[in-house]
XYZ file of C-alpha atoms in Angstrom:
594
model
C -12.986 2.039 -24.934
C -15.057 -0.248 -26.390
C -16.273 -3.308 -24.108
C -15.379 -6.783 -25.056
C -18.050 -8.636 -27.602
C -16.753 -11.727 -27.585
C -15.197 -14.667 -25.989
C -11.186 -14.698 -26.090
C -11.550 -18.493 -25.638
C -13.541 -18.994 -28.098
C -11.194 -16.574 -30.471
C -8.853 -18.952 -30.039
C -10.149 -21.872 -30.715
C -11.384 -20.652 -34.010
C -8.112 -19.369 -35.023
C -6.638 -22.826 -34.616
C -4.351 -21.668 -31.624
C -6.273 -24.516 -29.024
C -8.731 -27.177 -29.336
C -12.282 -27.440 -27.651
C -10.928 -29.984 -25.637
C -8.081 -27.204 -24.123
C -10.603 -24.613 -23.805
C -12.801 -26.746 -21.405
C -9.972 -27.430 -19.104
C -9.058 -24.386 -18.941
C -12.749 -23.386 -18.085
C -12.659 -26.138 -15.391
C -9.604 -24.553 -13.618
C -10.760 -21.338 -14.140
C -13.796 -21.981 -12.222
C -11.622 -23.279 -9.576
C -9.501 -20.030 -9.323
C -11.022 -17.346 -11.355
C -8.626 -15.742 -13.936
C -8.716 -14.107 -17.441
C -9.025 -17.323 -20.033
C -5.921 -16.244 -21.858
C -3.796 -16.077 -18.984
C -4.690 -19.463 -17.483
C -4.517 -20.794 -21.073
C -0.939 -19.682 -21.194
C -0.310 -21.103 -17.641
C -1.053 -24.652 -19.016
C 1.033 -24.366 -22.369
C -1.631 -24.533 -24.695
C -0.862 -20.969 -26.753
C 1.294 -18.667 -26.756
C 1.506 -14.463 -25.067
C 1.206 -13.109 -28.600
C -1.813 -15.136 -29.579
C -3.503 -14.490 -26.162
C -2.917 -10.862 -27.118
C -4.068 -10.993 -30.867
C -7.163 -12.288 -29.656
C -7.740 -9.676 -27.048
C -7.427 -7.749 -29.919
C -10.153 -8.916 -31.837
C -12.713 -9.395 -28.774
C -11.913 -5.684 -27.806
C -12.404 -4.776 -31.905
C -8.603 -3.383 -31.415
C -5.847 -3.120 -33.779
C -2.922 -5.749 -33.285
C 0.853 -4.659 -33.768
C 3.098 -7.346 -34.811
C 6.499 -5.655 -33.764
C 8.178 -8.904 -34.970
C 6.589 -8.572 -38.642
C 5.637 -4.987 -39.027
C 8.632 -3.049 -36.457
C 10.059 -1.148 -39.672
C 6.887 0.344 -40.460
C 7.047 2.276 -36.900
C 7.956 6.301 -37.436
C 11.166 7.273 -35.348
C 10.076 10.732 -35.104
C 6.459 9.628 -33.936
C 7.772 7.088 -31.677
C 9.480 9.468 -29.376
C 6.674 11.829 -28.828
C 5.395 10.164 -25.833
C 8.013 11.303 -22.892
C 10.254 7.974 -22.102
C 9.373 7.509 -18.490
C 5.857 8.369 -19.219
C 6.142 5.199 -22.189
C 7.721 3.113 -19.635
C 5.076 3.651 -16.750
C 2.223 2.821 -19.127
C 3.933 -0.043 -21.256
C 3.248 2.033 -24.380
C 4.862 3.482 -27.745
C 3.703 5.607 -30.417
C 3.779 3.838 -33.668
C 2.634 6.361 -36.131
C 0.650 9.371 -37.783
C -2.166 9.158 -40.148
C -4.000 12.702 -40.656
C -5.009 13.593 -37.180
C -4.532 10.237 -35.609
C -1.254 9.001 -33.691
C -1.361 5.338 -33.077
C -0.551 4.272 -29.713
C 0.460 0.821 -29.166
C -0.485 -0.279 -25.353
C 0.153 -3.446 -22.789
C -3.204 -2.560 -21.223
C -5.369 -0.924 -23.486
C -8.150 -0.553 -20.839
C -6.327 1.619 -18.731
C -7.937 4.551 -18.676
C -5.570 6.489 -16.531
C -2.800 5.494 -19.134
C -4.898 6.751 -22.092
C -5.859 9.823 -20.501
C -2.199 10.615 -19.310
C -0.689 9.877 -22.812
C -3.338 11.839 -24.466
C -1.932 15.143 -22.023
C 1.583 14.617 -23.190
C 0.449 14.221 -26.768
C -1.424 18.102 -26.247
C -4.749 16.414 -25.915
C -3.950 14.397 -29.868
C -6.641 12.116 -31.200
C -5.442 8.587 -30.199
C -5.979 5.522 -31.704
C -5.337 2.484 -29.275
C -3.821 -0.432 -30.511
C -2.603 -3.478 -28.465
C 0.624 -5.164 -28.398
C 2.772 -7.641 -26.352
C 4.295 -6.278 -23.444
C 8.047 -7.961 -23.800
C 7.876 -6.517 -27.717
C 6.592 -2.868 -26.234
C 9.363 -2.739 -24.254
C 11.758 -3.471 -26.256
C 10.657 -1.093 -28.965
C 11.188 1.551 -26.025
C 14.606 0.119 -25.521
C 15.211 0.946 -29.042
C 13.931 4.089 -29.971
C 14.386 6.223 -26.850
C 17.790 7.396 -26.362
C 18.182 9.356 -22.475
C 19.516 12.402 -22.306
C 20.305 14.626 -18.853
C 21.524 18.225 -19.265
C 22.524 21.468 -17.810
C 22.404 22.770 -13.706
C 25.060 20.735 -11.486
C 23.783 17.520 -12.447
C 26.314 14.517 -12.256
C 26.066 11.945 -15.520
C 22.704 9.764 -15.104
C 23.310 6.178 -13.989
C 20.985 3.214 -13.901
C 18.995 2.450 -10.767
C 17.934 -0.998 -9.734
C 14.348 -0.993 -10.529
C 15.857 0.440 -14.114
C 14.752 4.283 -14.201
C 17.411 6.772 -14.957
C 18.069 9.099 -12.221
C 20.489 11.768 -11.532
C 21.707 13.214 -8.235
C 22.208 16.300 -7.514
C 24.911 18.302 -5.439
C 23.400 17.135 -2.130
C 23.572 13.655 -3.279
C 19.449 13.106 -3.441
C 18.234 11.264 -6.155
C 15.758 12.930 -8.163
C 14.597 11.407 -11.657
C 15.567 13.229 -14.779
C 12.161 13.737 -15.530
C 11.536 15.263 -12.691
C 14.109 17.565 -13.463
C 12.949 18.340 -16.751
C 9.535 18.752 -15.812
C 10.664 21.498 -13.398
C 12.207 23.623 -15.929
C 9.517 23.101 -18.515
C 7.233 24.117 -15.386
C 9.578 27.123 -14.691
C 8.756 28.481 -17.948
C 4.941 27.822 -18.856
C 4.347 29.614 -15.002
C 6.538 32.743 -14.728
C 7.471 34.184 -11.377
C 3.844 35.315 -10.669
C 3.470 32.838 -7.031
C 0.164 34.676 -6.805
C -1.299 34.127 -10.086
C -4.300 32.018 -9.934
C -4.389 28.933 -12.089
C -7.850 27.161 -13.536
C -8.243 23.862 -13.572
C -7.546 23.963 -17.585
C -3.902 24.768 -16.442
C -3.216 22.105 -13.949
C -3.554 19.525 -17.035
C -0.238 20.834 -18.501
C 2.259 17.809 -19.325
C 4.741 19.360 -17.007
C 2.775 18.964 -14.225
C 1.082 16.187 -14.764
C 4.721 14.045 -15.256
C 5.560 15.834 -12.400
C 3.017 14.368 -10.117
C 3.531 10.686 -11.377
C 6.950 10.841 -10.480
C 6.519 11.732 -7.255
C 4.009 9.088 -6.851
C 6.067 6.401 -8.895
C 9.829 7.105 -7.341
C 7.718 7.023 -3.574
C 6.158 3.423 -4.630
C 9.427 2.096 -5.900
C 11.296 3.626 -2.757
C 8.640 1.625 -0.362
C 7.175 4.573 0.975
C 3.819 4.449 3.116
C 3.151 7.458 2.762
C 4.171 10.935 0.824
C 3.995 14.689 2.037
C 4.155 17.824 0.027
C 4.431 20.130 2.231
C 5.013 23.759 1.333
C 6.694 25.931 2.824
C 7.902 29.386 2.893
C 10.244 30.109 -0.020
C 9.648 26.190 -1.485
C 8.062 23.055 -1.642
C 9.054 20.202 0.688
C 8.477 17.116 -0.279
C 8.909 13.340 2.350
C 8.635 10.172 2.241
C 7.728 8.047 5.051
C 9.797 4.608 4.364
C 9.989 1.836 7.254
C 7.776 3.978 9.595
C 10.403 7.099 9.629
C 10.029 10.610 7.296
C 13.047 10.956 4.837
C 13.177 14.345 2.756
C 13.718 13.301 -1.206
C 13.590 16.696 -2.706
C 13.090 20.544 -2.363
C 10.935 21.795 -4.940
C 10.756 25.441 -6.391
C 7.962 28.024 -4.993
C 6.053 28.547 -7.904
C 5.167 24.585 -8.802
C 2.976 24.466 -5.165
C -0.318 25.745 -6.952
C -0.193 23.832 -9.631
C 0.879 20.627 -8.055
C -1.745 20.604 -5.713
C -4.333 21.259 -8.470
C -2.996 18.088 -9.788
C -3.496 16.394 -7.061
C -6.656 17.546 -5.746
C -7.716 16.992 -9.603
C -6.319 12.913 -9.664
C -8.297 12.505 -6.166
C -11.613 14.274 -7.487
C -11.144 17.013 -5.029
C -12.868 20.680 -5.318
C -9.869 22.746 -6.318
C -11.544 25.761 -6.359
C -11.882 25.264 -2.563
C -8.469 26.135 -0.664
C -10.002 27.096 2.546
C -11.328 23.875 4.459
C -9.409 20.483 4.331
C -10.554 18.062 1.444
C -10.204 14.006 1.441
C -9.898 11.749 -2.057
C -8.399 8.809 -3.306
C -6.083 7.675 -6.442
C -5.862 4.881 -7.992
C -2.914 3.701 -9.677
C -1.264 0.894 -11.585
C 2.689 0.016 -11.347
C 4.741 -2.556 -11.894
C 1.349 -4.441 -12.673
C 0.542 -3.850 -9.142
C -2.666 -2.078 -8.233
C -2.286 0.638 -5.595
C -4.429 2.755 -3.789
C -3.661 7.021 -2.462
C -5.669 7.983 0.097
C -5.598 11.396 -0.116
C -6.264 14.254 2.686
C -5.224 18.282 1.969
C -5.041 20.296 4.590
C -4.811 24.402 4.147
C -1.378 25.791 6.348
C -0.487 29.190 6.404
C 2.166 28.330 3.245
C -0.406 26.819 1.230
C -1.929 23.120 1.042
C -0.424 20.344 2.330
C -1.141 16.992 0.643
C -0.386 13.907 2.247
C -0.818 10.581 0.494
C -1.289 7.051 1.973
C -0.289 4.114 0.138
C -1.799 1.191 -0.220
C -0.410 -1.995 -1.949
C -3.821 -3.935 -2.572
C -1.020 -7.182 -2.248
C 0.285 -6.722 0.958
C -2.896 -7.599 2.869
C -2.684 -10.853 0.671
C -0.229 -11.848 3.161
C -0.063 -15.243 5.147
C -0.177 -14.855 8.999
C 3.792 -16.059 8.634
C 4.811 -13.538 6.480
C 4.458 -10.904 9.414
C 6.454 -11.666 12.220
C 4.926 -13.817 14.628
C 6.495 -15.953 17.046
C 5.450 -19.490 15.717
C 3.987 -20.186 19.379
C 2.185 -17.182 19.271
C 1.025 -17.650 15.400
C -0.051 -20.799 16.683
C -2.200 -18.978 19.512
C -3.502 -16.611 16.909
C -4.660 -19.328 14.590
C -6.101 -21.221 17.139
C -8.563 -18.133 18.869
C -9.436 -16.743 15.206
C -11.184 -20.270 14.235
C -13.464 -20.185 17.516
C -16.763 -20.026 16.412
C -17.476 -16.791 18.652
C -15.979 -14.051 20.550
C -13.900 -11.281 20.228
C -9.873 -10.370 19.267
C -9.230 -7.220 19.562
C -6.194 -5.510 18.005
C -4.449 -2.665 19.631
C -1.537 -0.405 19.236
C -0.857 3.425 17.898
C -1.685 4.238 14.123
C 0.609 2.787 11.591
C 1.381 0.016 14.063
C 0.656 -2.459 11.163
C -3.121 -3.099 13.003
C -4.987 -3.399 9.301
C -2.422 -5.337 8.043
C -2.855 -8.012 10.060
C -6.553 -8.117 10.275
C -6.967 -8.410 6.288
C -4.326 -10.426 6.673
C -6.404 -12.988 9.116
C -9.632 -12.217 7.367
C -7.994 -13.990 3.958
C -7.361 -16.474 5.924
C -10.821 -17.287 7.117
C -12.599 -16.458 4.053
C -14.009 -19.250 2.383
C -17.381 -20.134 0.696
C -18.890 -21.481 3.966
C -18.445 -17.808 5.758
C -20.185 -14.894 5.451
C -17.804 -11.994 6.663
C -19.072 -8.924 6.631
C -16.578 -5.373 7.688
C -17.587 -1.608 8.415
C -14.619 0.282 7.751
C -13.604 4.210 7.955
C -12.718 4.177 5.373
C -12.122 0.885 3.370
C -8.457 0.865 3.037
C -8.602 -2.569 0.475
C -11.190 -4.669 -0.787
C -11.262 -8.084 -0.655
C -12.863 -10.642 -3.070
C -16.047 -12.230 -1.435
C -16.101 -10.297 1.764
C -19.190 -7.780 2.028
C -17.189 -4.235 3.276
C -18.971 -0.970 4.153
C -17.763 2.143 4.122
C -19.402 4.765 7.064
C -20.856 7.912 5.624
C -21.663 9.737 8.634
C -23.408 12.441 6.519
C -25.881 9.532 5.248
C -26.259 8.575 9.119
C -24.208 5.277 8.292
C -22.370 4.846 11.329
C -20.446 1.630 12.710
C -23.263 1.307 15.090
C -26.023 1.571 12.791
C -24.198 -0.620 9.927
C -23.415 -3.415 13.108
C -27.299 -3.278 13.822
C -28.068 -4.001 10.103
C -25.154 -6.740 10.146
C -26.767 -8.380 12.496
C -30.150 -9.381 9.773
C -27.614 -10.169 7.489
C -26.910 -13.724 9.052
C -22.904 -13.451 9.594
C -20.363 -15.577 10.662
C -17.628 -13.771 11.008
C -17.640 -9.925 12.120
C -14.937 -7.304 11.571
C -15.202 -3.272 13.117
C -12.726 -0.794 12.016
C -12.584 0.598 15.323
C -14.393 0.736 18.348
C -14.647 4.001 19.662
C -17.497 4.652 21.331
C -20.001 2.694 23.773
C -22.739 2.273 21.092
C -20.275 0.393 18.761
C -18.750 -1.371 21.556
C -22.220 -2.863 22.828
C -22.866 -3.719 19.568
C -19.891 -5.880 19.244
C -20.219 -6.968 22.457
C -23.620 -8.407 21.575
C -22.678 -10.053 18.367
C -20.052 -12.042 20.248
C -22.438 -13.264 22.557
C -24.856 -14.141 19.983
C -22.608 -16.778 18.229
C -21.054 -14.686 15.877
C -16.929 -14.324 15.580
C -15.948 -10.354 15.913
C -12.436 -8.706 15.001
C -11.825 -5.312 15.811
C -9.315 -2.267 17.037
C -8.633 0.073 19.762
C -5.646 2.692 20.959
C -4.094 1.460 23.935
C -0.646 0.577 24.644
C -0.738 -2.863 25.495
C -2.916 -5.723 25.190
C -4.092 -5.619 29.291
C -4.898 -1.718 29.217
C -7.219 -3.138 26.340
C -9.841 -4.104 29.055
C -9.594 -0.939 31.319
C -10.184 1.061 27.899
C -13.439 -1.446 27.121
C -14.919 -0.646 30.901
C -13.949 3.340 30.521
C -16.433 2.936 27.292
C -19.527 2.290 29.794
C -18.947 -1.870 28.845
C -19.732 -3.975 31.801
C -16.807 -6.185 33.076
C -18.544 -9.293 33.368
C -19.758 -8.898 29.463
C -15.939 -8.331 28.628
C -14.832 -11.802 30.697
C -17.480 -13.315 28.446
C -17.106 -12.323 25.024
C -13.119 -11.396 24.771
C -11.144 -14.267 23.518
C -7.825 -12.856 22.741
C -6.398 -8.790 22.640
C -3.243 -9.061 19.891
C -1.024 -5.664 20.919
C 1.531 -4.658 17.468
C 4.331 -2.784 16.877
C 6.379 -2.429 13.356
C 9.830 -2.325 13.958
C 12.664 -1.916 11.341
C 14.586 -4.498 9.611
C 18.246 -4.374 9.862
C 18.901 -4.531 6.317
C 20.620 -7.969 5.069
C 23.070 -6.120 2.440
C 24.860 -3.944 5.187
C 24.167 -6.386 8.257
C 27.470 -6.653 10.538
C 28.022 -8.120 13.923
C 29.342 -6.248 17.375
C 29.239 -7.839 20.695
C 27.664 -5.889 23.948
C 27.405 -7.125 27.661
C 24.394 -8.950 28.533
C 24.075 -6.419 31.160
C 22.762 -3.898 28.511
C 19.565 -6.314 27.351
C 18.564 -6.631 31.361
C 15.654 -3.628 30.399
C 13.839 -5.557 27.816
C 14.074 -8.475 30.525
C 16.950 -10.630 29.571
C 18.012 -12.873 31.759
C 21.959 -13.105 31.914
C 23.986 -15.815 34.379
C 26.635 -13.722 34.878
C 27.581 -9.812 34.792
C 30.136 -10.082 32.165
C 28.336 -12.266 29.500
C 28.968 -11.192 26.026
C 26.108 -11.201 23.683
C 26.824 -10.906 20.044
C 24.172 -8.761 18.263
C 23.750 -7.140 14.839
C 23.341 -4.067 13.137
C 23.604 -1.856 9.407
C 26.302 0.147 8.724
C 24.469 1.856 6.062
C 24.264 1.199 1.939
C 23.015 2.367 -1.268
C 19.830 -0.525 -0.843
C 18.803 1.163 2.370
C 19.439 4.745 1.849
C 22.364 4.306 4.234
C 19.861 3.955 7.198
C 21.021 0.535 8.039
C 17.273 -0.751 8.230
C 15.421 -2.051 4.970
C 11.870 -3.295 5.477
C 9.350 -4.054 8.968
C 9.026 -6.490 11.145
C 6.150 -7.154 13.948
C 6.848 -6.912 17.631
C 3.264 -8.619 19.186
C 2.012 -8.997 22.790
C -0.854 -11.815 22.437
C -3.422 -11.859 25.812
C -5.171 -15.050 25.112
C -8.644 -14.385 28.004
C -8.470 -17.704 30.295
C -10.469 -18.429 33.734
C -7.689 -16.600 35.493
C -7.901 -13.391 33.518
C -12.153 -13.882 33.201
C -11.563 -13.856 37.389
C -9.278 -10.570 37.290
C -11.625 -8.865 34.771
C -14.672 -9.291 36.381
C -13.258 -8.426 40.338
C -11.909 -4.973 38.183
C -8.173 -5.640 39.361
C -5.830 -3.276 38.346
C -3.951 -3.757 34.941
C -0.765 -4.755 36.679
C -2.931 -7.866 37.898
C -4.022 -8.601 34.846
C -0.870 -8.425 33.270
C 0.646 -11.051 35.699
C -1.926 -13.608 35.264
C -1.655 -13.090 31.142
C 2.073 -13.674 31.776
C 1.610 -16.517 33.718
C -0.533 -18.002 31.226
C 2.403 -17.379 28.409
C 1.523 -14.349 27.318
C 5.084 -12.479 26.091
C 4.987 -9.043 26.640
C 6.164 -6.408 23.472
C 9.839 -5.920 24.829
C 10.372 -9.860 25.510
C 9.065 -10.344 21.807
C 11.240 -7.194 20.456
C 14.457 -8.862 22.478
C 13.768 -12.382 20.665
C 14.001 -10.524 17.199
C 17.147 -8.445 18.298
C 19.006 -11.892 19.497
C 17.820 -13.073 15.845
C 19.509 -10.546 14.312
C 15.972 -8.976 12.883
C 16.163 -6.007 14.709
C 18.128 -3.725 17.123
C 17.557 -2.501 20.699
C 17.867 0.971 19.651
C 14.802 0.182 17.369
C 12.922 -1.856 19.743
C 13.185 1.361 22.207
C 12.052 3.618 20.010
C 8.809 1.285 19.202
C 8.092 -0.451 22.090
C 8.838 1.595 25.466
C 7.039 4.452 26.561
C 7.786 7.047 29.452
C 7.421 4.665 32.812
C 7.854 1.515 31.533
């Protein structure tokens, strides 16, 4: 794809679509917030979507398509030979066939992935990229393609929310038609042969390939964190996990497990001629016009490979501090230690707890022009504009101790450790809070007060713990009850007393809330997370209990004392809200002895 040569601005101004005067204001505010020219231009009125596009078109030396002038000159029979849902992912349509070229009219034309994805359903055809508006791509899709479902037990399709075409099958789970096709088509190309050995020539089949978007694309659009495909012994298994709990979403045939993986291990530049030692790789993804992230890990099993994918929304760490569930007094805590000029918060809680979340969540927060933030990360789940990240290489004898050491000549403000997990890294950290520098990092522990037992197990002395820690920030995710379903039932306040409510009198009624199950939450009765915190803010009293090496349980009390809310006092606020349940709040928050 070629690069762009010149200026879209400056296309449109000689077109006539905007004056000078337009294009500097736009460069004004685009130096302000830093966006494509077109689509701020658009933002303040000045031209139009399809002249945006046209000149995109011209600084990218593309064709244009003018659907509204030039739609009749599209071929029906061409159109169609892109697979709908693969035309709908990408935003793209074929337009026509001139000797060995089919025109391809795209949204995006610098996707990549798109191009390459289209050209496998097109039998590896010589494409010619054109560019269009996204509204009139659409609609030409809406208009040509005409879905069809067919054969097996297969009820009549029926329109989902997000607008993909689904059917459901016998058992009642949803499985996209495509996928369905695709299984067939699969069924055929590969035979019964389970031990035939496929090349990596094979794995680029179009059956497969749609295959493996839709499991990617119906996870995404389900919410999912994370996907397994797991196989197994006389099929393929593969899970979502959606709102922190593993749903199965459909059993796949035997002989696609090969292949799949290939596909896989081929989108996350993995080896797939090794099956024999467990492989890590990453995808990236565009959907929705929402950049995402796979992180990747295979794993050989006596079945086969397991591949299990982690999600990442690049948005969600865009998040303000609100948006997650905080108490406002304890929000108001949180804001108040993170803009101390040095020190050290430490987040804690199990993995998936929402701990990464919330730190990129606090590091947009803080970063401005006048901060230098620097992270060392394994590995670097997002990247943020403006921050300096580093990934550890261990192999390359990039470490988080040696990368902190190196940090510390790079004249920092604000500090932030994936995790500390050994005394070298915790020294480290230790030592660029006490130098005047502002450090965020994680640990495992169950609560914020174990936090400083777990520090002093690492070798760290208890007097440089009192002096450095500022605030420990324990997290839980908890499900939502979800709002479409939601119902009232009353309980006696008797039944709260464990998460330490405090009831006047034995036979109070409290009236709480819960889902009865719908279509919106896959008849779970929970749609969505919310965040149960503990926040330890390190006074005089809890410096004193640190350094004498009380036990936790002292700790604890003078942290409570102080107004610290422990995890089941926070999860009972959100189940009087209505937020949550206690059955969830259990399952999160209490652990054998507590």
């Amino acid at each position: 794809m070629a690069l762009a040569r010149k200026d879209v601005g400056e296309i449109l101004v000689s077109k006539g679509y905007m004056t000078q005067d337009q294009l500097d204001q736009v460069k004004v505010a685009q130096k302000n917030a830093p966006g494509e020219i077109g689509k701020i231009a658009m933002d303040f009125g000045f031209v139009t979507e399809k002249q945006v596009i046209e000149a995109k078109a011209e600084s990218y030396n593309l064709l244009f398509f003018d659907f509204e002038k030039s739609k009749n000159s599209i071929d029906p029979n061409v159109a169609t030979m892109i697979p709908e849902h693969v035309a709908r992912r990408h935003k793209a349509i074929a337009l026509g066939k001139r000797k060995d070229q089919i025109f391809v009219c795209l949204a995006n034309p610098n996707d990549t992935a798109a191009i390459q994805d289209i050209k496998l359903t097109l039998s590896g055809a010589n494409i010619r990229v054109c560019i269009g508006t996204e509204e009139e791509i659409m609609n030409a899709i809406s208009t040509f393609y005409k879905s069809t479902a067919e054969g097996g037990s297969l009820v009549p399709v029926h329109q989902t929310e997000e607008g993909d075409l689904v059917q459901k099958d016998d058992k009642g789970d949803a499985l996209s038609a495509g996928v369905r096709q695709d299984l067939v088509q699969v069924g055929l190309d590969q035979g019964d042969d389970e031990e035939e050995d496929e090349s990596a020539d094979e794995q680029n089949t179009a059956p497969i390939v749609r295959l493996a978007y839709s499991i990617i694309q119906l996870a995404i659009k389900d919410g999912a964190s994370d996907i397994h495909v797991e196989p197994q012994r006389d099929n393929v298994r593969v899970r979502y996990r959606i709102d922190g709990v593993l749903h199965e979403v459909m059993p796949l045939p035997k002989y696609v497990d090969k292949p799949l993986t290939s596909r896989f291990k081929i989108m996350s530049d993995m080896n797939i001629a090794e099956r024999r030692a467990p492989q890590d790789g990453r995808i990236g993804i565009m959907l929705d016009k929402k950049d995402y992230d796979l992180r990747v890990s295979c794993l050989p099993t006596v079945y086969g490979e397991k591949i299990v994918m982690r999600i990442l929304d690049k948005t969600s760490v865009l998040l303000g501090l609100n948006k997650l569930g905080f108490n406002a007094d304890v929000q108001a805590e949180l804001e108040e230690i993170i803009t101390q000029p040095n020190g050290m918060l430490l987040m804690t809680g199990p993995t998936g707890s929402g701990k990464t979340t919330t730190l990129y969540s606090i590091l947009h927060k803080l970063n401005t022009i006048e901060k230098n933030i620097l992270t060392v990360e394994d590995p670097v789940e997002y990247q943020l504009p403006g921050i300096a990240q580093v990934h550890v290489n261990k192999k390359a004898g990039l470490t988080f101790a040696t990368a902190l050491r190196s940090f510390l000549r790079q004249d920092p403000d604000i500090i932030m450790v994936g995790e500390m997990r050994d005394y070298e890294t915790a020294s480290i950290a230790v030592e660029s809070a006490l130098t005047g520098h502002l450090v965020l990092s994680t640990l495992h522990t169950n609560d914020a007060p174990s936090s400083v037992i777990r520090l002093a197990d690492m070798g760290v002395e208890e007097y440089l713990i009192s002096a450095t820690v500022v605030g420990i920030l324990a997290q839980r995710l908890a499900r939502r009850i979800c709002n479409n379903c939601k119902t009232s039932y009353e309980v006696k306040a008797s039944e709260l007393r464990r998460f330490g409510y405090k009831d006047m009198d034995d036979d109070q009624i409290v009236t709480l809330y819960r889902g009865v199950g719908c279509e919106k939450c896959r008849n779970t009765g929970y749609k969505g997370r919310v965040g149960i915190h503990e926040l330890m803010t390190v006074n005089d009293e809890v410096r004193e209990h640190i350094v004498r090496k009380s036990p936790v349980s002292n700790i604890r009390e003078a942290a409570k004392a102080a107004g610290m809310h422990e995890l089941k006092e926070d999860g009972l606020s959100k189940v009087l809200e209505g937020i949550t349940t206690p059955d969830e709040v259990m399952r999160v928050v209490f652990t054998a002895g507590t």
